[in-house]
């Protein structure tokens, strides 16, 4: 059946409930779509047989009146989530052949609620990157790239690290996808591909079974085509998990019920420090437009100050590599994945890690090892931790005068593969608007707001108080409706 891959999750659930199509038919359409978008290199592992088996089981549950909140919805899974018996690579050579004997909590929750797995999608190696160009399995191409499929005149990046997730959802090969966000890895690719991506509060989603990058920052979240779909999927992903010591034991709200459309009286914080010198005119214009949309809906913009945000990027690139260098010490060729033999045990370690890690991962391990080393720990790591606390305090103070904060998601539209590759600082600047909320552990969402002069998507970011995803989603849907973006990628399944 054609057209099934263009449905939203909400519409697909409605169609399944009305028996207009079955989960098997919906999944078959998406399996075919996954094959169609192969030129984008969005998937590392396709699981069509497993998807159809899950869809068949879903139809059986629905027939018995046991349908879950995501019953029969085909989704893609970022290849950072461990999935039992299915290859899990983190897009790294060092995890070659790794098939976990267990399932991550987040994906377990999704399967419990009836979702169907189409496969594992590509990402930057160990989620380190802003363009999905550091994967051992090759670059992901954005479906927004101009020109003929496979013969693009300009290959656009989908953003990173959740670039495969973003490309699959934007190209209509999956109704939604899981992502992870350490410094903006859900929000930035969502903005670059014209979809919705939300990073919930740190602790909302269990990190158990998710390959770790920076443990105090990593957080899972959904990537979908509408705010309503994000609310549906987020509810299934969240929940307390005793296996994760950072998981928060509190009730998960019905996020979909929060989408009332009424934001009258809400105060929207506009951080004055984010209007940085050199900001492209169209980024400033879409931000101003977003403020105007919320004013028209009855919200009140208020100026706020986040004075320590200017240190956020530097702080992030000390804290995250430090944690990464510790987390990635476990990959030594002994337990799982790649092993490159040597004359001694030490040689084997060196050979395995030298061959297994890519350039960007090695760079971050070196930075992390340096800032944690004796003599530099206090000067760099401890200082960064102190600045991180000040950044959090800035947000605490700001939320005394506003209910939600509005900023651009990224400082530009998506760039082409090859641009910025020689300058890691320029690449890191992609996360300038998203990193502060990651350091503070706050919920943040990117919503499509328009297209730039180059025809590529622009997103606006909303940040909320801890565990107040409901307000973020409610305001996000108001922006979504006001923007009414109709542009679609030139290449879709």
Coordinates of C-alpha atoms in Angstrom, one line a residue:
X1 CA 0.0 0.0 0.0
X2 CA 1.5 3.3 -1.0
X3 CA 1.2 6.3 1.3
X4 CA 1.6 4.3 4.5
X5 CA 5.2 5.5 5.0
X6 CA 4.0 9.2 4.9
X7 CA 1.7 8.8 7.8
X8 CA 2.5 10.2 11.2
X9 CA 2.5 7.9 14.2
X10 CA -0.8 9.3 15.4
X11 CA -2.4 8.7 12.0
X12 CA -0.9 5.2 11.8
X13 CA -2.3 4.3 15.2
X14 CA -5.7 5.6 14.1
X15 CA -5.6 3.6 10.9
X16 CA -4.6 0.5 12.7
X17 CA -7.4 0.9 15.2
X18 CA -9.9 1.4 12.4
X19 CA -8.5 -1.7 10.7
X20 CA -7.8 0.3 7.5
X21 CA -4.5 -1.7 7.3
X22 CA -2.6 -4.1 9.5
X23 CA 0.7 -3.8 11.3
X24 CA 2.2 -6.3 8.8
X25 CA 1.1 -4.1 5.8
X26 CA 2.5 -1.0 7.5
X27 CA 5.7 -2.8 8.2
X28 CA 6.0 -4.2 4.7
X29 CA 5.7 -0.7 3.3
X30 CA 8.5 0.5 5.6
X31 CA 10.8 -2.5 4.9
X32 CA 10.5 -1.6 1.2
X33 CA 11.2 2.1 2.1
X34 CA 14.3 1.1 4.0
X35 CA 15.5 -0.6 0.8
X36 CA 14.7 2.4 -1.3
X37 CA 16.7 4.8 0.8
X38 CA 19.9 2.7 0.8
X39 CA 21.8 5.4 -1.1
X40 CA 21.6 7.5 2.0
X41 CA 23.5 4.9 4.0
X42 CA 21.2 5.6 6.9
X43 CA 21.0 1.9 8.1
X44 CA 23.9 -0.2 9.3
X45 CA 21.8 -3.3 9.9
X46 CA 18.4 -4.0 8.4
X47 CA 16.2 -6.5 10.2
X48 CA 13.3 -7.1 7.8
X49 CA 12.5 -10.6 9.0
X50 CA 12.5 -9.6 12.6
X51 CA 10.3 -6.6 11.8
X52 CA 7.7 -8.7 10.0
X53 CA 7.6 -11.2 12.9
X54 CA 7.2 -8.4 15.4
X55 CA 4.4 -6.9 13.2
X56 CA 2.6 -10.2 13.0
X57 CA 2.7 -10.5 16.8
X58 CA 1.5 -7.0 17.0
X59 CA -1.6 -7.8 14.9
X60 CA -2.3 -10.8 17.1
X61 CA -2.2 -8.6 20.2
X62 CA -4.4 -6.0 18.7
X63 CA -6.9 -8.7 17.7
X64 CA -7.0 -9.8 21.3
X65 CA -7.6 -6.2 22.5
X66 CA -4.1 -6.0 24.0
X67 CA -2.8 -3.1 21.9
X68 CA 0.0 -1.0 23.5
X69 CA 0.6 2.8 23.0
X70 CA 2.9 2.2 20.1
X71 CA 1.3 -1.0 18.8
X72 CA 2.5 -1.9 15.3
X73 CA 4.5 1.3 14.6
X74 CA 7.8 0.6 12.6
X75 CA 10.7 2.5 14.0
X76 CA 14.5 2.6 13.6
X77 CA 17.0 2.2 16.4
X78 CA 20.2 4.2 16.7
X79 CA 23.0 1.7 16.7
X80 CA 24.1 2.8 20.1
X81 CA 21.3 0.8 21.8
X82 CA 22.0 -2.8 22.6
X83 CA 19.5 -5.1 21.0
X84 CA 19.5 -8.7 21.9
X85 CA 20.9 -10.9 19.2
X86 CA 21.2 -8.0 16.7
X87 CA 24.5 -6.5 15.7
X88 CA 25.4 -3.4 17.8
X89 CA 28.3 -1.4 16.5
X90 CA 28.2 2.2 17.9
X91 CA 29.4 2.8 14.3
X92 CA 32.9 1.7 15.4
X93 CA 35.3 -0.9 13.9
X94 CA 36.2 -1.9 17.5
X95 CA 32.7 -3.4 18.1
X96 CA 32.8 -5.6 14.9
X97 CA 30.6 -8.6 15.3
X98 CA 29.2 -7.6 18.7
X99 CA 25.7 -9.1 19.3
X100 CA 24.5 -8.4 22.8
X101 CA 22.9 -11.0 25.0
X102 CA 20.6 -8.4 26.4
X103 CA 18.2 -5.6 25.4
X104 CA 18.6 -1.9 26.4
X105 CA 15.9 -0.7 28.8
X106 CA 14.7 2.0 26.3
X107 CA 14.2 -0.5 23.5
X108 CA 12.6 -3.0 25.9
X109 CA 10.1 -0.4 26.8
X110 CA 9.3 0.3 23.1
X111 CA 8.9 -3.4 22.3
X112 CA 6.7 -3.7 25.4
X113 CA 4.4 -1.0 24.0
X114 CA 4.2 -2.7 20.6
X115 CA 6.8 -0.9 18.4
X116 CA 8.4 -2.8 15.5
X117 CA 12.2 -2.6 14.8
X118 CA 13.2 -2.0 11.2
X119 CA 16.9 -2.1 11.9
X120 CA 19.8 -0.2 13.4
X121 CA 20.7 3.2 12.0
X122 CA 24.1 4.8 11.4
X123 CA 25.7 7.5 13.7
X124 CA 29.0 9.2 14.3
X125 CA 31.4 6.7 15.9
X126 CA 30.5 6.4 19.6
X127 CA 28.2 9.4 19.0
X128 CA 31.2 11.7 18.6
X129 CA 30.4 14.2 15.8
X130 CA 28.0 16.8 14.5
X131 CA 27.7 15.7 10.9
X132 CA 27.6 11.8 10.8
X133 CA 30.9 11.7 9.0
X134 CA 33.0 9.8 11.6
X135 CA 31.2 6.4 11.3
X136 CA 33.3 3.4 10.4
X137 CA 30.3 2.4 8.2
X138 CA 30.6 5.5 6.0
X139 CA 28.9 8.9 5.9
X140 CA 25.1 9.3 6.0
X141 CA 23.7 11.6 3.3
X142 CA 20.8 13.9 4.0
X143 CA 17.7 13.3 1.9
X144 CA 17.7 17.1 1.5
X145 CA 20.8 16.8 -0.8
X146 CA 20.1 18.4 -4.2
X147 CA 20.5 16.6 -7.5
X148 CA 19.7 13.0 -8.5
X149 CA 19.8 10.2 -6.0
X150 CA 23.3 8.7 -5.8
X151 CA 24.6 11.5 -8.1
X152 CA 24.0 14.5 -5.9
X153 CA 25.4 17.8 -6.9
X154 CA 26.1 18.5 -3.2
X155 CA 26.0 15.9 -0.5
X156 CA 24.4 17.5 2.6
X157 CA 25.1 16.2 6.1
X158 CA 22.1 15.1 8.2
X159 CA 23.8 16.4 11.4
X160 CA 25.1 14.2 14.1
X161 CA 25.5 12.1 15.9
X162 CA 22.0 10.8 15.3
X163 CA 22.3 11.4 11.6
X164 CA 21.0 8.0 10.5
X165 CA 18.0 8.3 12.7
X166 CA 17.3 11.8 11.3
X167 CA 17.8 10.7 7.7
X168 CA 15.5 7.6 8.0
X169 CA 12.7 9.6 9.6
X170 CA 12.9 12.6 7.2
X171 CA 13.1 10.2 4.1
X172 CA 9.9 8.4 5.3
X173 CA 11.6 5.1 5.9
X174 CA 10.6 5.0 9.6
X175 CA 7.8 6.6 11.5
X176 CA 10.2 7.5 14.2
X177 CA 13.7 6.6 15.6
X178 CA 15.5 6.6 18.8
X179 CA 18.3 9.0 19.2
X180 CA 20.8 10.0 21.9
X181 CA 21.8 13.5 22.9
X182 CA 25.1 14.2 24.7
X183 CA 25.6 17.8 23.5
X184 CA 22.9 18.2 20.9
X185 CA 23.0 15.0 19.0
X186 CA 19.2 14.7 18.8
X187 CA 18.3 18.4 18.4
X188 CA 20.9 19.5 15.8
X189 CA 20.2 16.6 13.3
X190 CA 16.5 17.2 13.8
X191 CA 16.9 20.8 12.8
X192 CA 19.1 19.9 9.8
X193 CA 16.6 17.5 8.4
X194 CA 13.3 19.3 9.2
X195 CA 12.0 16.9 11.9
X196 CA 11.2 17.0 15.6
X197 CA 13.7 15.8 18.2
X198 CA 13.5 16.0 22.0
X199 CA 16.1 15.3 24.6
X200 CA 14.3 14.8 27.9
X201 CA 15.6 15.7 31.3
X202 CA 18.7 13.7 32.3
X203 CA 17.4 10.7 34.2
X204 CA 14.0 10.5 32.4
X205 CA 15.2 7.7 30.1
X206 CA 17.3 4.8 31.3
X207 CA 20.9 4.7 30.0
X208 CA 21.2 1.0 30.7
X209 CA 22.1 -0.9 27.6
X210 CA 23.1 2.3 25.7
X211 CA 26.8 2.3 24.7
X212 CA 28.3 5.1 26.8
X213 CA 30.0 8.2 25.5
X214 CA 29.9 10.7 28.4
X215 CA 27.8 9.2 31.2
X216 CA 26.8 12.4 33.0
X217 CA 25.5 13.9 29.7
X218 CA 24.1 11.0 27.5
X219 CA 20.3 10.9 27.3
X220 CA 18.0 9.0 25.0
X221 CA 15.0 10.6 23.2
X222 CA 12.7 10.3 20.2
X223 CA 13.1 11.7 16.7
X224 CA 9.8 12.0 14.8
X225 CA 8.0 14.1 12.2
X226 CA 5.6 15.8 14.5
X227 CA 5.5 17.1 18.1
X228 CA 2.5 14.8 18.8
X229 CA 4.5 11.8 17.6
X230 CA 7.4 12.8 19.8
X231 CA 5.0 12.9 22.8
X232 CA 3.7 9.4 22.0
X233 CA 7.2 7.9 21.6
X234 CA 8.7 9.7 24.5
X235 CA 6.2 8.3 26.9
X236 CA 7.1 4.8 25.9
X237 CA 10.8 5.4 26.2
X238 CA 10.7 6.9 29.7
X239 CA 10.4 5.3 33.1
X240 CA 12.4 4.4 36.2
X241 CA 15.0 1.7 35.8
X242 CA 16.6 0.3 38.9
X243 CA 19.5 -0.9 36.7
X244 CA 20.5 2.7 36.1
X245 CA 21.6 4.6 39.2
X246 CA 20.9 7.9 37.5
X247 CA 17.4 6.9 36.5
X248 CA 14.8 9.1 38.3
X249 CA 12.0 7.3 40.2
X250 CA 9.0 9.5 39.3
X251 CA 5.8 9.1 37.3
X252 CA 5.8 9.5 33.6
X253 CA 3.2 12.0 32.4
X254 CA 0.9 11.5 29.5
X255 CA 2.8 13.9 27.3
X256 CA 0.2 13.7 24.5
X257 CA -2.5 15.0 26.9
X258 CA -0.3 18.0 27.5
X259 CA -0.7 19.2 23.9
X260 CA -3.6 21.6 24.6
X261 CA -2.5 24.4 22.3
X262 CA -3.1 26.9 25.1
X263 CA 0.1 28.8 26.0
X264 CA -1.7 32.0 27.2
X265 CA 0.2 33.6 30.0
X266 CA 3.3 31.6 29.7
X267 CA 6.6 33.5 29.9
X268 CA 9.1 32.7 27.2
X269 CA 12.7 33.5 28.1
X270 CA 14.9 35.0 25.4
X271 CA 18.6 34.8 26.4
X272 CA 20.3 38.0 25.4
X273 CA 23.8 36.4 25.3
X274 CA 22.6 34.0 22.5
X275 CA 22.3 36.8 20.0
X276 CA 26.0 36.3 19.1
X277 CA 28.0 38.5 16.9
X278 CA 28.1 37.2 13.3
X279 CA 24.9 35.2 13.7
X280 CA 23.5 34.7 10.1
X281 CA 20.6 37.1 9.3
X282 CA 18.2 34.2 8.5
X283 CA 18.9 32.5 11.9
X284 CA 18.2 35.8 13.7
X285 CA 15.1 36.3 11.6
X286 CA 13.6 32.8 12.3
X287 CA 14.3 33.3 16.0
X288 CA 12.4 36.7 15.9
X289 CA 9.6 35.0 13.9
X290 CA 9.4 32.3 16.6
X291 CA 9.0 35.0 19.3
X292 CA 6.3 36.7 17.3
X293 CA 4.4 33.4 16.9
X294 CA 4.4 32.7 20.6
X295 CA 3.3 36.3 21.3
X296 CA 0.4 35.9 18.9
X297 CA -0.6 32.7 20.8
X298 CA -0.8 34.6 24.1
X299 CA 2.7 34.0 25.6
X300 CA 4.9 36.8 26.9
X301 CA 8.5 37.1 25.8
X302 CA 10.9 38.2 28.6
X303 CA 14.6 38.9 28.3
X304 CA 16.8 36.6 30.4
X305 CA 20.5 36.3 31.0
X306 CA 22.6 33.2 30.8
X307 CA 26.0 34.8 31.4
X308 CA 28.1 31.6 31.7
X309 CA 26.7 30.0 28.5
X310 CA 29.7 31.5 26.7
X311 CA 31.9 29.0 28.5
X312 CA 29.6 26.0 27.8
X313 CA 31.3 24.8 24.7
X314 CA 34.8 24.8 26.3
X315 CA 33.4 23.2 29.4
X316 CA 31.7 20.5 27.3
X317 CA 34.9 19.7 25.4
X318 CA 36.6 19.0 28.7
X319 CA 33.9 17.1 30.5
X320 CA 32.7 14.9 27.6
X321 CA 36.2 13.7 26.4
X322 CA 37.2 13.1 30.0
X323 CA 34.3 10.8 30.5
X324 CA 34.7 9.3 27.1
X325 CA 38.4 8.4 27.7
X326 CA 37.3 6.6 30.9
X327 CA 34.3 4.8 29.2
X328 CA 36.2 3.7 26.2
X329 CA 39.0 2.1 28.2
X330 CA 36.8 -1.0 28.3
X331 CA 37.5 -1.7 24.6
X332 CA 40.7 -3.6 24.7
X333 CA 40.2 -6.6 22.5
X334 CA 39.7 -9.1 25.3
X335 CA 35.9 -9.1 26.0
X336 CA 34.2 -8.4 22.7
X337 CA 34.5 -6.9 19.3
X338 CA 37.7 -6.5 17.3
X339 CA 41.0 -8.1 18.4
X340 CA 44.3 -7.4 16.6
X341 CA 47.0 -9.8 18.0
X342 CA 50.5 -8.6 19.0
X343 CA 53.7 -10.0 20.4
X344 CA 52.6 -9.3 23.9
X345 CA 49.4 -8.4 25.8
X346 CA 50.4 -4.8 25.7
X347 CA 51.0 -5.0 22.0
X348 CA 47.5 -6.6 21.5
X349 CA 45.9 -3.7 23.5
X350 CA 47.7 -1.1 21.4
X351 CA 47.1 -2.8 18.1
X352 CA 43.4 -3.3 18.8
X353 CA 42.7 0.2 20.0
X354 CA 44.9 1.7 17.3
X355 CA 43.0 -0.2 14.6
X356 CA 39.6 -0.1 16.2
X357 CA 39.1 3.6 17.0
X358 CA 38.7 6.3 14.3
X359 CA 40.5 9.6 14.2
X360 CA 37.8 11.7 16.0
X361 CA 37.5 9.1 18.8
X362 CA 41.3 9.0 19.3
X363 CA 41.4 12.8 19.4
X364 CA 38.8 12.9 22.2
X365 CA 40.4 10.1 24.1
X366 CA 43.7 12.0 24.0
X367 CA 42.0 15.2 25.2
X368 CA 40.2 13.4 27.9
X369 CA 43.3 11.6 29.1
X370 CA 45.2 14.8 29.2
X371 CA 42.7 16.8 31.2
X372 CA 42.4 13.9 33.7
X373 CA 46.2 13.5 34.1
X374 CA 48.1 14.3 37.2
X375 CA 48.9 18.0 37.3
X376 CA 46.1 19.0 35.0
X377 CA 43.1 17.5 36.7
X378 CA 42.4 20.6 38.9
X379 CA 43.4 23.1 36.2
X380 CA 41.0 21.6 33.6
X381 CA 38.5 18.9 34.8
X382 CA 37.7 20.3 38.2
X383 CA 37.5 23.9 36.8
X384 CA 35.1 22.6 34.1
X385 CA 33.0 21.0 36.7
X386 CA 32.8 24.3 38.6
X387 CA 31.8 26.2 35.5
X388 CA 29.2 23.5 34.7
X389 CA 27.6 24.2 38.1
X390 CA 27.5 28.0 37.3
X391 CA 25.8 27.3 34.0
X392 CA 23.2 25.2 35.8
X393 CA 22.7 28.1 38.3
X394 CA 22.1 30.5 35.4
X395 CA 19.2 28.4 34.2
X396 CA 17.8 28.0 37.7
X397 CA 17.8 31.8 38.0
X398 CA 16.3 32.3 34.6
X399 CA 13.4 29.9 35.3
X400 CA 12.4 32.1 38.2
X401 CA 11.2 34.6 35.6
X402 CA 10.1 32.4 32.6
X403 CA 8.5 29.0 31.9
X404 CA 10.3 28.0 28.8
X405 CA 13.3 29.3 26.8
X406 CA 13.4 29.9 23.0
X407 CA 16.6 29.9 21.0
X408 CA 17.8 28.8 17.5
X409 CA 18.8 25.1 17.4
X410 CA 21.9 25.5 15.2
X411 CA 23.9 28.5 14.0
X412 CA 23.3 27.6 10.3
X413 CA 21.5 25.3 8.0
X414 CA 23.1 21.9 7.2
X415 CA 26.5 22.1 5.4
X416 CA 28.0 19.8 2.8
X417 CA 30.2 16.8 3.5
X418 CA 33.8 18.1 3.3
X419 CA 33.0 21.5 4.7
X420 CA 34.5 22.2 8.2
X421 CA 36.2 18.8 8.2
X422 CA 39.7 20.3 8.5
X423 CA 38.8 22.4 11.4
X424 CA 37.4 20.6 14.5
X425 CA 36.7 23.9 16.3
X426 CA 34.3 24.9 13.5
X427 CA 32.6 21.5 13.7
X428 CA 32.2 21.8 17.5
X429 CA 30.5 25.2 17.1
X430 CA 27.5 23.5 15.6
X431 CA 26.5 22.6 19.2
X432 CA 26.9 26.2 20.5
X433 CA 23.1 26.5 21.2
X434 CA 22.5 23.0 22.4
X435 CA 25.4 22.2 24.7
X436 CA 24.4 24.5 27.7
X437 CA 21.1 22.6 28.3
X438 CA 23.0 19.3 28.1
X439 CA 25.5 20.5 30.8
X440 CA 22.5 21.5 32.9
X441 CA 20.6 18.3 32.3
X442 CA 17.5 20.2 31.0
X443 CA 14.9 19.0 28.5
X444 CA 15.3 20.5 25.0
X445 CA 13.5 20.1 21.8
X446 CA 14.0 21.2 18.2
X447 CA 11.0 22.0 16.1
X448 CA 11.0 22.7 12.3
X449 CA 10.4 26.4 11.8
X450 CA 11.1 27.2 8.2
X451 CA 13.7 26.9 5.4
X452 CA 16.7 28.9 4.7
X453 CA 17.8 30.8 1.6
X454 CA 19.5 27.5 0.4
X455 CA 16.2 25.6 0.7
X456 CA 17.4 23.6 3.8
X457 CA 15.5 23.3 7.0
X458 CA 15.8 25.7 10.0
X459 CA 14.8 24.7 13.5
X460 CA 14.0 26.5 16.8
X461 CA 14.9 25.1 20.2
X462 CA 12.8 25.1 23.3
X463 CA 14.3 24.5 26.7
X464 CA 12.3 23.7 29.9
X465 CA 12.6 23.2 33.6
X466 CA 13.8 19.8 34.8
X467 CA 11.1 17.2 34.2
X468 CA 8.8 19.7 32.6
X469 CA 8.8 18.1 29.1
X470 CA 5.1 18.8 29.0
X471 CA 5.5 22.6 28.7
X472 CA 8.3 22.1 26.1
X473 CA 6.0 19.9 24.0
X474 CA 3.0 22.2 24.4
X475 CA 4.9 25.3 23.3
X476 CA 6.6 23.3 20.6
X477 CA 3.4 22.2 19.0
X478 CA 2.3 25.9 18.9
X479 CA 5.4 26.7 16.9
X480 CA 4.9 23.7 14.7
X481 CA 1.4 24.8 13.8
X482 CA 2.3 28.5 13.3
X483 CA 5.3 27.6 11.1
X484 CA 3.3 25.1 9.1
X485 CA 6.3 24.0 7.2
X486 CA 5.3 22.1 4.1
X487 CA 8.8 21.7 2.5
X488 CA 9.9 18.1 2.2
X489 CA 13.2 16.5 1.2
X490 CA 13.7 16.0 -2.5
X491 CA 14.4 12.3 -1.9
X492 CA 11.8 10.3 0.0
X493 CA 10.8 6.7 -0.1

